[in-house]
Tab-separated table of C-alpha atoms in Angstrom:
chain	number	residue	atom	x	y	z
A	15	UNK	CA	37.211	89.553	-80.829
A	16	UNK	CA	40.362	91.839	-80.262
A	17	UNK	CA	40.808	92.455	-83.948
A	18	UNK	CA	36.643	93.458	-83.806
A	19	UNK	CA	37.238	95.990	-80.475
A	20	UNK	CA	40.205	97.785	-82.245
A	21	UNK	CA	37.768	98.441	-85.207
A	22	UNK	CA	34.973	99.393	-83.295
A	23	UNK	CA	37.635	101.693	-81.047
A	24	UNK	CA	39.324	102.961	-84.270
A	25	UNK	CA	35.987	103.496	-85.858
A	26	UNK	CA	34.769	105.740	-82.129
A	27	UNK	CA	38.127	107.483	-82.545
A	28	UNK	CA	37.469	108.482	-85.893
A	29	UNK	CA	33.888	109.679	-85.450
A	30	UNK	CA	35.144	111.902	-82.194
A	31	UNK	CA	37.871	113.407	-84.542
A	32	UNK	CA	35.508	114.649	-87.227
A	33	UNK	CA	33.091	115.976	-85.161
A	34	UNK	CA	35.705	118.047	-82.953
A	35	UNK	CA	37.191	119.283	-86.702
A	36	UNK	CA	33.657	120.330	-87.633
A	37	UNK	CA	32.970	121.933	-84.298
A	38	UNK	CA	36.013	123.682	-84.667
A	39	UNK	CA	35.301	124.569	-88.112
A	40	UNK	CA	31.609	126.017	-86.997
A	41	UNK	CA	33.212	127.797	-84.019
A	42	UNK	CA	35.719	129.940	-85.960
A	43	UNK	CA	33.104	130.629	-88.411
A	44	UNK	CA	30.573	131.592	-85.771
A	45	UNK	CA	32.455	133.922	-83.648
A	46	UNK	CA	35.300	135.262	-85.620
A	47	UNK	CA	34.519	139.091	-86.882
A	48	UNK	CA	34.145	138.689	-90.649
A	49	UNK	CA	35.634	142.146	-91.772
A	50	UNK	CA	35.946	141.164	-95.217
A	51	UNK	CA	32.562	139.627	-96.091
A	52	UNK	CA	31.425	143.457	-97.211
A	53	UNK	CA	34.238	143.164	-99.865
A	54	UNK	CA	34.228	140.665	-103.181
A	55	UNK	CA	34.753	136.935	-102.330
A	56	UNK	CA	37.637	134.351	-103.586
A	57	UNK	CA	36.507	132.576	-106.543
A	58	UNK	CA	37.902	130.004	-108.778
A	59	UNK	CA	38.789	131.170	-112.304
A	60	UNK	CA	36.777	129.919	-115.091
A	61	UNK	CA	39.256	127.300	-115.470
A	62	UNK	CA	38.936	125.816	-112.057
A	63	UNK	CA	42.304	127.008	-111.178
A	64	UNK	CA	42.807	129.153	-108.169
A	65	UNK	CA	46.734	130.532	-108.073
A	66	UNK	CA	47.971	131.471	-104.342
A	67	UNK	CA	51.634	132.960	-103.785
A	68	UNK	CA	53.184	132.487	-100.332
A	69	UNK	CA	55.661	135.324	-99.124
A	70	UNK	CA	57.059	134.582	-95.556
A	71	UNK	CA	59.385	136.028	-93.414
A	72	UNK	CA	60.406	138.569	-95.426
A	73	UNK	CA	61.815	141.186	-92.333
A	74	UNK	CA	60.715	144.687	-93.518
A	75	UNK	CA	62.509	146.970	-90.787
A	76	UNK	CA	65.184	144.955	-90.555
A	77	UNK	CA	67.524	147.721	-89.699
A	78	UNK	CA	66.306	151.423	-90.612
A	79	UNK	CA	69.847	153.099	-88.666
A	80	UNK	CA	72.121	151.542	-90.958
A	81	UNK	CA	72.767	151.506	-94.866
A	82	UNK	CA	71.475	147.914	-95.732
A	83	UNK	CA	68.426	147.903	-94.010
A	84	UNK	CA	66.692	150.205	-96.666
A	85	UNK	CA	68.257	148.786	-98.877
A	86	UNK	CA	67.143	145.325	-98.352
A	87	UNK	CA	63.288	146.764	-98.073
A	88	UNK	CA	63.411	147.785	-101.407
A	89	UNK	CA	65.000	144.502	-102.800
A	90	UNK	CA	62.210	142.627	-101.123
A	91	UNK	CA	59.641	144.883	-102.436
A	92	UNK	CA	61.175	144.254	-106.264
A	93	UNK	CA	61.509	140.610	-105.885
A	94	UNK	CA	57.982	140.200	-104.571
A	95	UNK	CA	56.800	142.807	-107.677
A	96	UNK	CA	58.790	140.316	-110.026
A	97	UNK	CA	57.129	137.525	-108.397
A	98	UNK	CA	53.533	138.837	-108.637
A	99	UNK	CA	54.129	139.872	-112.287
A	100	UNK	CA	55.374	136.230	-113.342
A	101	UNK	CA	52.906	134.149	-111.518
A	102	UNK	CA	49.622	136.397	-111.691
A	103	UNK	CA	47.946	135.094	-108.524
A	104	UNK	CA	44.476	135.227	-107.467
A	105	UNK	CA	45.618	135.366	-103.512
A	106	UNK	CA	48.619	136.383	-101.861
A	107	UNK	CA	49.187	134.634	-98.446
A	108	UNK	CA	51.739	136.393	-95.795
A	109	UNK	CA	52.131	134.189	-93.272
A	110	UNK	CA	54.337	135.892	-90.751
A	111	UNK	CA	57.528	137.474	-89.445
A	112	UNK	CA	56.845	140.198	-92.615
A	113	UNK	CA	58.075	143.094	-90.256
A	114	UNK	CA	60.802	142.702	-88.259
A	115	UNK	CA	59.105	144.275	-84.712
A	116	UNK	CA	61.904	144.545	-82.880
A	117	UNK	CA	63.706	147.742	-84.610
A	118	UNK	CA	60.615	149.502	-85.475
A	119	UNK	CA	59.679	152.560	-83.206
A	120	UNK	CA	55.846	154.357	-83.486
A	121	UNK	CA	55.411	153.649	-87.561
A	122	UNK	CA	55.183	149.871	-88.009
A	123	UNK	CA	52.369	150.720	-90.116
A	124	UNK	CA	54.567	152.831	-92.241
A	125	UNK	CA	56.347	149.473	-93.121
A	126	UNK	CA	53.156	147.125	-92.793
A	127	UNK	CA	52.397	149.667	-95.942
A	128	UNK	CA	55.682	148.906	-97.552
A	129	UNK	CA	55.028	144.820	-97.247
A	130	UNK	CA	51.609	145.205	-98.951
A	131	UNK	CA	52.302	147.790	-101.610
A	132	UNK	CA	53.449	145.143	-104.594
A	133	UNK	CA	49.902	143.690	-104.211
A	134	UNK	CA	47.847	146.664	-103.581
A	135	UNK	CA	49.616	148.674	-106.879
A	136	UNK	CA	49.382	145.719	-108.942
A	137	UNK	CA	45.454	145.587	-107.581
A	138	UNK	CA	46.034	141.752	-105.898
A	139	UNK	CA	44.377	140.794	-103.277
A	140	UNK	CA	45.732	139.319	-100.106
A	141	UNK	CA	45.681	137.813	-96.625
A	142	UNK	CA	48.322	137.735	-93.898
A	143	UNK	CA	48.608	135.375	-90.176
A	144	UNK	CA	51.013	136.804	-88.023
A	145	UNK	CA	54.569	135.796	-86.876
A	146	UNK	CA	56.444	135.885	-83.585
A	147	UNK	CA	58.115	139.123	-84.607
A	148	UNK	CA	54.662	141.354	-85.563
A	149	UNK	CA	54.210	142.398	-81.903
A	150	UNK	CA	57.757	143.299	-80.896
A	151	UNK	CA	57.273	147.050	-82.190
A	152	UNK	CA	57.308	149.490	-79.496
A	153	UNK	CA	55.041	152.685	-79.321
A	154	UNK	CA	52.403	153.565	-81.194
A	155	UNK	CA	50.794	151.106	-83.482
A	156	UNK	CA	53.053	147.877	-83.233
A	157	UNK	CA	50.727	145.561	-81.713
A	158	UNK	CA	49.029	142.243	-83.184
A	159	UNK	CA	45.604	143.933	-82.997
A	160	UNK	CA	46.402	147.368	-84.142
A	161	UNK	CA	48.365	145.964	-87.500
A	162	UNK	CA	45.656	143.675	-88.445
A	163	UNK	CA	42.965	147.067	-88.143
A	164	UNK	CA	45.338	148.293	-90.397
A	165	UNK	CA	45.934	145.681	-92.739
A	166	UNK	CA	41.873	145.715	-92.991
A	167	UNK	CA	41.438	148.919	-94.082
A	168	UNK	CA	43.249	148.228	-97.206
A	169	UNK	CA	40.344	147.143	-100.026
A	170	UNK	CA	42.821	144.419	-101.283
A	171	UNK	CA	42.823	143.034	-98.093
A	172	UNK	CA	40.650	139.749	-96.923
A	173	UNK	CA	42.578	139.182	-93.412
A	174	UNK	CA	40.187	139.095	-90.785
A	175	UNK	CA	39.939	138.883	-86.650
A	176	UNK	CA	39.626	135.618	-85.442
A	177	UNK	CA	37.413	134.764	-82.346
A	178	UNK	CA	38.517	136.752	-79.262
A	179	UNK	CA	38.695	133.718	-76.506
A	180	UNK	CA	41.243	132.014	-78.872
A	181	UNK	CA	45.316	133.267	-78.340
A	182	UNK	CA	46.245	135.443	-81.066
A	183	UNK	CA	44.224	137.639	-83.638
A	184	UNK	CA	45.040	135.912	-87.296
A	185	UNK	CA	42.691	132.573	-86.938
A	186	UNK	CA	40.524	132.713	-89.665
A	187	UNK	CA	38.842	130.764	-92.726
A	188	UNK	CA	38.723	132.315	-96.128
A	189	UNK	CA	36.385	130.481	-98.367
A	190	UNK	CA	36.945	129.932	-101.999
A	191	UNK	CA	33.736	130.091	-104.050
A	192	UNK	CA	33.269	128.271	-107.763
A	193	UNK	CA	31.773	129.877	-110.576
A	194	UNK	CA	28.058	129.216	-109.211
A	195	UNK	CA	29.131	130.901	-106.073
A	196	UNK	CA	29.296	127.686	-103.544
A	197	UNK	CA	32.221	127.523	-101.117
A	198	UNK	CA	34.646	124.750	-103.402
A	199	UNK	CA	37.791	125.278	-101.153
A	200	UNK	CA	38.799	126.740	-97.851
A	201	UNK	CA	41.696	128.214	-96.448
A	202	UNK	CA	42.410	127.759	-92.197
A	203	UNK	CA	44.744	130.880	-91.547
A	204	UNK	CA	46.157	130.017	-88.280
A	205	UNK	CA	48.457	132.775	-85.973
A	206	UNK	CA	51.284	131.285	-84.538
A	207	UNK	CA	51.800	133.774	-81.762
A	208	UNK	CA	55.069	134.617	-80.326
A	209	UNK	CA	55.810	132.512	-77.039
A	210	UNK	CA	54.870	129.677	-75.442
A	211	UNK	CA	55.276	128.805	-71.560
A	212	UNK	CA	55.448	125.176	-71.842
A	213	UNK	CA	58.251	125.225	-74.196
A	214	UNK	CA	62.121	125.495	-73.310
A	215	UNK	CA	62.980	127.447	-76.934
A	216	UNK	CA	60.426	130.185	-76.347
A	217	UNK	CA	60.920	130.842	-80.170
A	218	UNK	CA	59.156	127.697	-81.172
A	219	UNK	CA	55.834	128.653	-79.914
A	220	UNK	CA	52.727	126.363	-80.464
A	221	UNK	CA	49.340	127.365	-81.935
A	222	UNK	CA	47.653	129.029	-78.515
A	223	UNK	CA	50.543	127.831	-76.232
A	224	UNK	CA	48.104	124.854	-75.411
A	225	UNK	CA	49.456	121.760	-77.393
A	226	UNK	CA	47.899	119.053	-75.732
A	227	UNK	CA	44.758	121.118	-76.325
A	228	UNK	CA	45.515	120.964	-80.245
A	229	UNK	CA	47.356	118.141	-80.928
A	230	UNK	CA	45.193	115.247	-78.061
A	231	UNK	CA	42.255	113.778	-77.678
C-alpha cells in the first residue's frame, strides 16, 4: 500500500510539473512582444542539422582609457570572425556579460555594435540574453531595455522582449522550424538579471530573484 501511494504521489507530482512547464511555455509565448516574427524564421538545414555558436562573456568596453582595452575589442572581434568562418552557424547565441557596463559612458550602443558586427558582416543571424554587467552603463542608452531596442533593429537579429510582469527583458522562445515549416526545436532564452536580494553574493543572482518561485513546487 505504501509502495502504491508513492506511485500514485510520484505520478500527481509529475502531472503538476508538466502542466506548470506547459503553462509556462504558453505564457511566454502569449505575452512576450514577438519583434522578430516580421523577419525570416530558424529552420533546420536540409540535412536536419541546425549549427548554434555560443559567445559569452566576452567584455567589449573593458577599458576604453587605457592601451589594452581597444586592443582586446579588436582581438575579440577577430577571434569571434575566425570562429564564425570555421564553424558556419545557422544561430549565434550571446548569452551575457558581452559589454562590460561599468566603463562605458553615453555610447554602449557604439560597442553593442562592435559585439554584433562579425555576424552582421558575415550576414549571420543571432540572438543575445543579457548578463549582470549589460545595465551598469551610465547615461544615455546603457540600460537592459534600451540595448535590446537596439539589438532589434539590426535585420540579423531574432532577440526579442520577453513578457513585461516577468524580471528582466531577455526571456524569450525562438522556435526552430523543419523543412515543412513545423516548429522541430525550441530555444528558452532566459535573462539572468544582475542582483538578487535573497542572496549573500549579490553577483550570483537567480532567474527573477524569486528561486523558490522557479526552482519549488
Amino acid at each position: 500500500k505504501f509502495k502504491r501511494k508513492q506511485h500514485q504521489t510520484m505520478a500527481r507530482l509529475h502531472f503538476v510539473l508538466s502542466i506548470l512547464t506547459f503553462s509556462g511555455i504558453l505564457f511566454i509565448l502569449a505575452c512576450g512582444k514577438k519583434v522578430s516574427e516580421d523577419k525570416p524564421a530558424l529552420k533546420f538545414r536540409g540535412d536536419g542539422t541546425f549549427k548554434i555558436v555560443q559567445f559569452t562573456d566576452v567584455h567589449f568596453g573593458e577599458n576604453p582609457g587605457e592601451w589594452w582595452g581597444p586592443w582586446q575589442d579588436n582581438m575579440s572581434k577577430r577571434v569571434m570572425g575566425s570562429i564564425l568562418d570555421a564553424e558556419l552557424p545557422d544561430l549565434v547565441i550571446m548569452t551575457g556579460d558581452m559589454l562590460t557596463g561599468n566603463n562605458i559612458v553615453d555610447n554602449a550602443t557604439v560597442y553593442w555594435k562592435m559585439m554584433v558586427s562579425p555576424m552582421e558582416s558575415r550576414n549571420i543571424t543571432w540572438a543575445v540574453t543579457f548578463g549582470n554587467h549589460h545595465d551598469l552603463a551610465s547615461g544615455k542608452g546603457g540600460t537592459r531595455k534600451d540595448l535590446m531596442n537596439y539589438d532589434i533593429s539590426f535585420d540579423n537579429s531574432r532577440s526579442m522582449f520577453g513578457p513585461s510582469n516577468i524580471e528582466g527583458v531577455s526571456n524569450y522562445i525562438l522556435p526552430i522550424l523543419d523543412q515543412r515549416d513545423k516548429v522541430k526545436s525550441q530555444l528558452f532564452i532566459m535573462d539572468s538579471n544582475s542582483k538578487c536580494s535573497q542572496m549573500k553574493n549579490k553577483k550570483d543572482a537567480w532567474p527573477g530573484g524569486r528561486r523558490h518561485d522557479h526552482f519549488n513546487v
